[in-house]
CSV table of C-alpha atoms and ligand atoms in Angstrom, one decimal:
chain,number,residue,atom,x,y,z
A,1037,MET,CA,57.3,-31.6,-185.5
A,1038,THR,CA,60.8,-31.6,-184.0
A,1039,SER,CA,61.5,-31.7,-180.3
A,1040,SER,CA,63.2,-28.3,-180.4
A,1041,SER,CA,59.8,-26.7,-181.1
A,1042,TYR,CA,58.7,-27.9,-177.6
A,1043,GLU,CA,61.7,-26.5,-175.8
A,1044,ARG,CA,60.9,-22.8,-176.4
A,1045,ARG,CA,57.5,-23.0,-174.8
A,1046,VAL,CA,56.8,-22.2,-171.1
A,1047,MET,CA,54.8,-24.9,-169.4
A,1048,THR,CA,52.1,-23.8,-167.0
A,1049,PHE,CA,51.1,-27.3,-165.9
A,1050,ARG,CA,53.3,-30.1,-164.5
A,1051,LYS,CA,51.1,-33.1,-164.2
A,1052,VAL,CA,48.5,-34.2,-166.7
A,1053,GLY,CA,46.0,-37.0,-166.2
A,1054,VAL,CA,44.6,-38.9,-169.2
A,1055,ILE,CA,41.5,-41.1,-168.8
A,1056,GLY,CA,41.2,-43.8,-171.5
A,1057,ALA,CA,44.2,-45.6,-172.9
A,1058,GLY,CA,42.6,-46.4,-176.3
A,1059,GLN,CA,43.9,-44.9,-179.6
A,1060,MET,CA,43.0,-41.3,-178.7
A,1061,GLY,CA,43.9,-41.5,-175.0
A,1062,ASN,CA,47.3,-43.1,-175.6
A,1063,GLY,CA,48.0,-40.6,-178.4
A,1064,ILE,CA,47.2,-37.7,-176.0
A,1065,ALA,CA,49.4,-39.2,-173.3
A,1066,HIS,CA,52.1,-39.6,-175.9
A,1067,VAL,CA,52.2,-36.0,-177.0
A,1068,CYS,CA,51.9,-34.7,-173.4
A,1069,ALA,CA,54.8,-36.8,-172.2
A,1070,LEU,CA,56.9,-35.9,-175.2
A,1071,ALA,CA,56.2,-32.2,-174.5
A,1072,GLY,CA,57.7,-32.5,-171.0
A,1073,TYR,CA,54.6,-33.1,-168.8
A,1074,HIS,CA,54.3,-35.9,-166.2
A,1075,VAL,CA,51.4,-38.0,-167.3
A,1076,GLY,CA,49.3,-40.5,-165.5
A,1077,LEU,CA,47.3,-42.8,-167.9
A,1078,TYR,CA,44.1,-44.4,-166.5
A,1079,ASP,CA,41.8,-47.0,-167.9
A,1080,ILE,CA,39.3,-49.5,-166.4
A,1081,SER,CA,41.8,-52.3,-166.3
A,1082,GLY,CA,45.5,-52.7,-165.8
A,1083,ASP,CA,45.7,-54.7,-169.1
A,1084,ARG,CA,44.2,-51.8,-171.0
A,1085,ILE,CA,46.7,-49.4,-169.5
A,1086,GLN,CA,49.6,-51.6,-170.3
A,1087,ALA,CA,48.4,-52.0,-173.9
A,1088,GLY,CA,48.2,-48.2,-174.1
A,1089,LEU,CA,51.7,-47.8,-172.7
A,1090,ALA,CA,53.0,-50.4,-175.2
A,1091,THR,CA,51.4,-48.5,-178.1
A,1092,ILE,CA,53.0,-45.3,-176.9
A,1093,ASP,CA,56.4,-47.0,-176.7
A,1094,GLY,CA,56.0,-48.4,-180.3
A,1095,ASN,CA,54.9,-45.0,-181.7
A,1096,LEU,CA,57.7,-43.1,-180.0
A,1097,SER,CA,60.2,-45.7,-181.4
A,1098,ARG,CA,58.7,-45.1,-184.8
A,1099,GLN,CA,59.4,-41.4,-184.4
A,1100,VAL,CA,63.0,-42.2,-183.4
A,1101,SER,CA,63.4,-44.4,-186.5
A,1102,SER,CA,62.2,-41.5,-188.8
A,1103,GLU,CA,64.5,-39.1,-186.8
A,1104,ARG,CA,61.6,-36.9,-185.7
A,1105,ILE,CA,62.8,-37.3,-182.1
A,1106,THR,CA,66.0,-38.6,-180.5
A,1107,THR,CA,66.4,-41.8,-178.5
A,1108,ALA,CA,67.0,-39.6,-175.4
A,1109,GLU,CA,63.7,-37.7,-175.9
A,1110,ARG,CA,61.9,-41.0,-176.3
A,1111,ASP,CA,63.4,-42.4,-173.1
A,1112,ALA,CA,62.7,-39.2,-171.2
A,1113,ALA,CA,59.0,-39.2,-172.4
A,1114,LEU,CA,58.6,-42.9,-171.3
A,1115,GLU,CA,60.0,-42.0,-167.9
A,1116,ARG,CA,57.4,-39.2,-167.5
A,1117,LEU,CA,54.6,-41.7,-168.2
A,1118,THR,CA,53.0,-43.8,-165.4
A,1119,ALA,CA,50.1,-46.1,-165.1
A,1120,ALA,CA,47.4,-44.5,-163.0
A,1121,GLU,CA,45.9,-47.5,-161.2
A,1122,THR,CA,43.1,-45.5,-159.6
A,1123,MET,CA,41.6,-42.0,-160.0
A,1124,GLU,CA,43.0,-41.0,-156.7
A,1125,SER,CA,46.4,-40.7,-158.3
A,1126,PHE,CA,45.0,-37.6,-160.1
A,1127,GLU,CA,44.9,-35.6,-156.8
A,1128,ASP,CA,48.0,-33.7,-157.8
A,1129,ALA,CA,47.1,-33.3,-161.5
A,1130,ASP,CA,46.9,-29.7,-162.9
A,1131,ILE,CA,44.6,-30.9,-165.7
A,1132,VAL,CA,42.8,-34.2,-166.5
A,1133,ILE,CA,41.7,-35.0,-170.1
A,1134,GLU,CA,38.9,-37.5,-170.4
A,1135,SER,CA,39.2,-39.6,-173.5
A,1136,ALA,CA,36.9,-42.6,-172.9
A,1137,VAL,CA,34.4,-44.0,-175.3
A,1138,GLU,CA,32.0,-41.7,-177.1
A,1139,ASN,CA,29.1,-42.4,-174.7
A,1140,GLU,CA,27.6,-39.6,-172.6
A,1141,GLU,CA,26.5,-41.9,-169.7
A,1142,ILE,CA,30.0,-43.4,-169.3
A,1143,LYS,CA,31.6,-39.9,-169.4
A,1144,ARG,CA,29.2,-38.7,-166.7
A,1145,LYS,CA,30.0,-41.6,-164.5
A,1146,ILE,CA,33.7,-41.0,-165.0
A,1147,PHE,CA,33.4,-37.3,-164.0
A,1148,ALA,CA,31.3,-38.3,-160.9
A,1149,GLU,CA,34.0,-40.7,-159.8
A,1150,LEU,CA,36.9,-38.4,-160.7
A,1151,CYS,CA,35.9,-34.9,-159.4
A,1152,PRO,CA,36.1,-35.7,-155.6
A,1153,HIS,CA,39.8,-36.6,-156.1
A,1154,LEU,CA,40.8,-33.5,-158.0
A,1155,ARG,CA,42.4,-30.3,-156.6
A,1156,GLU,CA,39.9,-27.5,-156.5
A,1157,ASP,CA,41.8,-25.5,-159.1
A,1158,ALA,CA,42.4,-28.4,-161.4
A,1159,LEU,CA,41.1,-28.1,-165.0
A,1160,LEU,CA,39.1,-30.7,-166.7
A,1161,ALA,CA,38.9,-31.3,-170.4
A,1162,THR,CA,37.1,-33.8,-172.6
A,1163,ASN,CA,38.2,-35.2,-175.9
A,1164,THR,CA,34.6,-35.8,-176.9
A,1165,SER,CA,34.2,-35.7,-180.6
A,1166,SER,CA,30.5,-34.7,-180.7
A,1167,ILE,CA,28.8,-34.4,-177.3
A,1168,SER,CA,27.6,-31.1,-175.8
A,1169,ILE,CA,30.4,-29.5,-173.7
A,1170,THR,CA,27.8,-27.5,-171.7
A,1171,ARG,CA,25.9,-30.6,-170.8
A,1172,LEU,CA,29.0,-32.6,-169.8
A,1173,ALA,CA,30.3,-29.6,-167.8
A,1174,ALA,CA,27.0,-29.4,-165.9
A,1175,SER,CA,27.5,-32.9,-164.7
A,1176,THR,CA,30.8,-31.9,-163.0
A,1177,ASP,CA,31.6,-29.8,-159.9
A,1178,ARG,CA,33.5,-27.3,-162.0
A,1179,PRO,CA,31.7,-26.2,-165.2
A,1180,GLU,CA,33.7,-23.0,-165.3
A,1181,ARG,CA,37.0,-24.9,-165.3
A,1182,PHE,CA,35.8,-27.4,-168.0
A,1183,MET,CA,36.0,-27.4,-171.8
A,1184,GLY,CA,36.4,-29.5,-174.9
A,1185,MET,CA,39.8,-30.3,-176.2
A,1186,HIS,CA,39.3,-32.4,-179.3
A,1187,PHE,CA,42.4,-34.1,-180.7
A,1188,MET,CA,42.6,-35.8,-184.1
A,1189,ASN,CA,43.7,-39.3,-184.9
A,1190,PRO,CA,46.6,-40.2,-185.0
A,1191,VAL,CA,47.3,-37.7,-182.3
A,1192,PRO,CA,51.1,-37.6,-182.6
A,1193,VAL,CA,50.8,-36.8,-186.3
A,1194,MET,CA,47.8,-34.6,-186.7
A,1195,GLU,CA,48.4,-30.9,-186.0
A,1196,LEU,CA,44.9,-29.8,-185.0
A,1197,VAL,CA,43.1,-29.5,-181.7
A,1198,GLU,CA,39.6,-28.1,-181.7
A,1199,LEU,CA,38.9,-26.0,-178.6
A,1200,VAL,CA,35.3,-25.8,-177.5
A,1201,ARG,CA,34.0,-23.7,-174.6
A,1202,GLY,CA,30.8,-24.6,-172.7
A,1203,ILE,CA,28.5,-21.8,-171.7
A,1204,ALA,CA,30.1,-21.6,-168.3
A,1205,THR,CA,33.8,-22.0,-169.3
A,1206,ASP,CA,35.7,-19.0,-167.8
A,1207,ASP,CA,38.4,-17.0,-169.7
A,1208,ASP,CA,41.2,-18.1,-167.5
A,1209,THR,CA,40.5,-21.8,-168.3
A,1210,PHE,CA,40.2,-21.2,-172.0
A,1211,ASP,CA,43.5,-19.2,-172.0
A,1212,LYS,CA,45.4,-21.9,-170.0
A,1213,ILE,CA,44.1,-24.7,-172.1
A,1214,ARG,CA,44.9,-22.9,-175.4
A,1215,HIS,CA,48.4,-22.3,-174.1
A,1216,PHE,CA,48.7,-25.9,-173.0
A,1217,ALA,CA,47.6,-27.1,-176.5
A,1218,GLU,CA,50.3,-24.9,-178.0
A,1219,THR,CA,53.0,-26.4,-175.8
A,1220,LEU,CA,52.0,-29.7,-177.3
A,1221,GLY,CA,53.0,-28.3,-180.7
A,1222,LYS,CA,49.3,-28.2,-181.8
A,1223,LYS,CA,47.5,-25.7,-183.9
A,1224,ILE,CA,44.1,-24.5,-182.6
A,1225,ALA,CA,40.7,-24.1,-184.3
A,1226,ASN,CA,38.0,-22.6,-182.0
A,1227,ALA,CA,34.5,-24.2,-182.4
A,1228,GLU,CA,31.2,-23.3,-180.8
A,1229,ASP,CA,29.4,-25.9,-178.8
A,1230,PHE,CA,27.2,-27.4,-181.5
A,1231,PRO,CA,26.8,-31.2,-182.1
A,1232,ALA,CA,30.1,-32.6,-183.4
A,1233,PHE,CA,31.8,-29.1,-183.6
A,1234,ILE,CA,33.6,-28.4,-186.9
A,1235,VAL,CA,35.7,-31.3,-188.1
A,1236,ASN,CA,33.2,-34.1,-187.4
A,1237,ARG,CA,30.2,-32.0,-188.5
A,1238,ILE,CA,31.8,-32.0,-192.0
A,1239,LEU,CA,33.8,-35.2,-192.0
A,1240,LEU,CA,31.3,-37.7,-190.6
A,1241,PRO,CA,28.4,-36.9,-193.0
A,1242,MET,CA,31.0,-37.4,-195.8
A,1243,ILE,CA,31.9,-40.9,-194.3
A,1244,ASN,CA,28.2,-41.7,-193.8
A,1245,GLU,CA,27.5,-40.8,-197.4
A,1246,ALA,CA,30.3,-43.1,-198.5
A,1247,VAL,CA,28.6,-45.9,-196.6
A,1248,TYR,CA,25.3,-45.1,-198.4
A,1249,THR,CA,27.2,-45.1,-201.7
A,1250,LEU,CA,28.3,-48.7,-200.8
A,1251,TYR,CA,24.8,-49.6,-199.5
A,1252,GLU,CA,23.1,-48.5,-202.7
A,1253,GLY,CA,25.7,-50.3,-204.8
A,1254,VAL,CA,27.1,-47.2,-206.5
A,1255,GLY,CA,30.6,-48.6,-206.0
A,1256,SER,CA,32.6,-51.3,-204.2
A,1257,VAL,CA,34.6,-50.5,-201.1
A,1258,GLU,CA,37.8,-50.4,-203.2
A,1259,SER,CA,36.2,-48.1,-205.9
A,1260,ILE,CA,34.8,-45.7,-203.3
A,1261,ASP,CA,38.1,-45.3,-201.5
A,1262,LYS,CA,40.1,-45.1,-204.7
A,1263,ALA,CA,37.7,-42.5,-206.1
A,1264,MET,CA,38.1,-40.2,-203.1
A,1265,LYS,CA,41.9,-40.8,-202.7
A,1266,LEU,CA,42.7,-40.1,-206.3
A,1267,GLY,CA,39.8,-37.9,-207.2
A,1268,ALA,CA,39.8,-35.6,-204.2
A,1269,ASN,CA,43.3,-36.1,-203.0
A,1270,HIS,CA,42.3,-37.5,-199.6
A,1271,PRO,CA,45.1,-39.3,-197.8
A,1272,MET,CA,42.7,-42.2,-196.9
A,1273,GLY,CA,39.5,-43.2,-198.6
A,1274,PRO,CA,36.4,-42.6,-196.5
A,1275,LEU,CA,35.7,-46.3,-195.7
A,1276,GLN,CA,39.3,-46.8,-194.8
A,1277,LEU,CA,39.1,-43.8,-192.6
A,1278,ALA,CA,35.9,-45.0,-191.0
A,1279,ASP,CA,37.7,-48.3,-190.1
A,1280,PHE,CA,40.6,-46.2,-188.7
A,1281,ILE,CA,38.3,-44.0,-186.5
A,1282,GLY,CA,36.2,-47.0,-185.4
A,1283,LEU,CA,32.7,-47.7,-186.8
A,1284,ASP,CA,31.1,-47.5,-183.3
A,1285,THR,CA,32.6,-44.0,-182.9
A,1286,CYS,CA,31.3,-43.0,-186.4
A,1287,LEU,CA,27.8,-44.2,-185.6
A,1288,SER,CA,27.8,-42.4,-182.2
A,1289,ILE,CA,28.8,-39.1,-183.9
A,1290,MET,CA,26.1,-39.5,-186.6
A,1291,GLN,CA,23.5,-40.2,-183.8
A,1292,VAL,CA,24.6,-37.1,-182.0
A,1293,LEU,CA,24.2,-35.1,-185.2
A,1294,HIS,CA,20.9,-36.7,-186.1
A,1295,ASP,CA,19.4,-36.2,-182.6
A,1296,GLY,CA,21.0,-32.8,-181.9
A,1297,LEU,CA,20.2,-31.1,-185.3
A,1298,SER,CA,16.9,-33.0,-185.9
A,1299,ASP,CA,17.6,-33.2,-189.6
A,1300,SER,CA,17.1,-36.4,-191.7
A,1301,LYS,CA,20.2,-35.6,-193.7
A,1302,TYR,CA,22.2,-36.9,-190.7
A,1303,ARG,CA,20.4,-40.3,-190.6
A,1304,PRO,CA,23.1,-43.0,-190.0
A,1305,CYS,CA,23.3,-45.4,-192.9
A,1306,PRO,CA,21.5,-48.7,-192.0
A,1307,LEU,CA,24.7,-50.5,-193.2
A,1308,LEU,CA,26.8,-48.6,-190.7
A,1309,VAL,CA,24.3,-49.6,-188.0
A,1310,LYS,CA,24.4,-53.3,-189.1
A,1311,TYR,CA,28.2,-53.4,-189.1
A,1312,VAL,CA,28.3,-52.0,-185.5
A,1313,GLU,CA,25.6,-54.5,-184.4
A,1314,ALA,CA,27.8,-57.3,-185.9
A,1315,GLY,CA,30.7,-56.1,-183.8
A,1316,TRP,CA,32.6,-55.2,-187.0
A,1317,LEU,CA,34.1,-52.0,-185.7
A,1318,GLY,CA,37.0,-51.5,-188.0
A,1319,ARG,CA,40.7,-52.0,-187.4
A,1320,LYS,CA,40.3,-52.4,-183.6
A,1321,THR,CA,38.2,-55.6,-184.1
A,1322,GLN,CA,40.2,-56.7,-187.2
A,1323,ARG,CA,37.1,-56.3,-189.3
A,1324,GLY,CA,35.1,-53.4,-190.8
A,1325,PHE,CA,34.8,-52.4,-194.4
A,1326,TYR,CA,38.1,-54.2,-194.8
A,1327,ASP,CA,39.3,-57.5,-193.3
A,1328,TYR,CA,42.5,-57.1,-191.3
A,1329,ARG,CA,42.7,-60.7,-190.1
B,597,CAA,N1,52.3,-42.3,-183.9
B,597,CAA,C1,53.4,-41.7,-184.4
B,597,CAA,N2,53.7,-41.6,-185.7
B,597,CAA,C2,52.8,-42.0,-186.6
B,597,CAA,C3,51.6,-42.6,-186.2
B,597,CAA,C4,51.4,-42.7,-184.8
B,597,CAA,N3,50.2,-43.3,-184.3
B,597,CAA,N4,50.9,-43.0,-187.3
B,597,CAA,C5,51.6,-42.6,-188.3
B,597,CAA,N5,52.8,-42.0,-187.9
B,597,CAA,C6,53.8,-41.4,-188.7
B,597,CAA,C7,54.6,-42.4,-189.5
B,597,CAA,O1,55.6,-43.0,-188.7
B,597,CAA,C8,55.1,-41.6,-190.7
B,597,CAA,O2,56.2,-40.8,-190.2
B,597,CAA,P1,57.4,-40.2,-191.1
B,597,CAA,O3,56.7,-39.3,-192.1
B,597,CAA,O4,58.3,-39.5,-190.2
B,597,CAA,O5,58.0,-41.4,-191.7
B,597,CAA,C9,53.9,-40.7,-190.9
B,597,CAA,O6,53.2,-40.6,-189.8
B,597,CAA,C10,53.1,-41.1,-192.1
B,597,CAA,O7,52.6,-42.4,-191.8
B,597,CAA,P2,52.7,-43.7,-192.8
B,597,CAA,O8,53.9,-43.4,-193.7
B,597,CAA,O9,52.7,-44.9,-192.0
B,597,CAA,O10,51.4,-43.6,-193.6
B,597,CAA,P3,50.7,-42.5,-194.4
B,597,CAA,O11,51.6,-41.6,-195.2
B,597,CAA,O12,49.6,-43.2,-195.1
B,597,CAA,O13,50.0,-41.6,-193.3
B,597,CAA,C11,48.2,-41.0,-191.9
B,597,CAA,C12,49.2,-42.1,-192.3
B,597,CAA,C13,48.9,-39.9,-191.2
B,597,CAA,C14,47.3,-41.7,-190.9
B,597,CAA,C15,47.4,-40.5,-193.2
B,597,CAA,O14,46.9,-41.6,-193.9
B,597,CAA,C16,46.3,-39.6,-192.8
B,597,CAA,O15,46.5,-38.4,-192.7
B,597,CAA,N6,45.1,-40.1,-192.8
B,597,CAA,C17,43.9,-39.3,-192.5
B,597,CAA,C18,43.8,-39.1,-191.0
B,597,CAA,C19,42.6,-38.3,-190.6
B,597,CAA,O16,41.8,-37.9,-191.4
B,597,CAA,N7,42.5,-38.2,-189.3
B,597,CAA,C20,41.4,-37.5,-188.7
B,597,CAA,C21,40.4,-38.5,-188.4
B,597,CAA,S1,39.0,-37.7,-187.7
B,597,CAA,C22,39.3,-37.5,-186.1
B,597,CAA,O17,40.3,-38.0,-185.6
B,597,CAA,C23,38.3,-36.9,-185.3
B,597,CAA,C24,37.3,-37.8,-184.6
B,597,CAA,O18,36.9,-37.4,-183.6
B,597,CAA,C25,36.8,-39.0,-185.3
């Protein structure tokens, strides 16, 4: 996507808050700042925020190197990004996007701490990849101004955002967030509020099946990935993709599918559970189905 595609779009928000500076949160902050929004990036420690900002700097520079953006656009985006040391700094935000870990309890705690600091008319979105939007919305003081905005990894590259309304989301919120996503240069797919929505309802059982294929000895890690890359034209093999997403996130999504749809076909593979219990979470811990050390 070129920067000129941003310029033609009218921005309805000025300031965006992003909670969570991990791979999804820093990607969301990246695309928002590049699109012209002032962005505050929050996480539970200053070190995490700084690591997120450093990743954004590196990824913007990568886009400069491949001439997708200019140096001036990168510098302007970096100037619009600030470290939000506390949630109080979101008091002037037009929208806050929560992108913390895929854990309902943690997300609820974040909303409880955040909401008292928000302007009454501020919108709240969650980047949850599987959890019920209606249930999360009900834990906030603004269910009608709350919805799901599910970005794909790597956020600066992937075109899609899934939009998911909760039962109480009002039309004005939906319209504003759809427009906001378009100003980021993203394409929209609307999904209903069912466990894991569309992309992960389809993608994660495929990844889980790949782990079963490994568990049952049908093929090695390399054979499984090679088979799906060359045989089905996937850009990454399913086990490589699982490492890229994070095995803890994959397991959480499978658990949400299993619990939410009560169907044994969504049972997380015991090998996936074992890897997560071992702390082998994929690229972020340097070890998953592949060894990155
Ligand atoms: N920021 C900015 N640019 C990035 C980037 C990042 N984080 N990651 C990659 N890029 C850019 C590269 O610079 C390169 O740009 P140019 O074409 O301009 O040179 C381009 O993307 C391609 O990257 P690479 O050449 O390094 O590698 P690649 O061709 O193998 O592509 C990939 C990498 C885009 C990640 C590709 O492998 C891919 O599409 N993989 C599948 C990703 C996928 O399925 N994502 C969805 C995961 S599911 C999800 O996100 C939902 C969930 O809730 C779990």
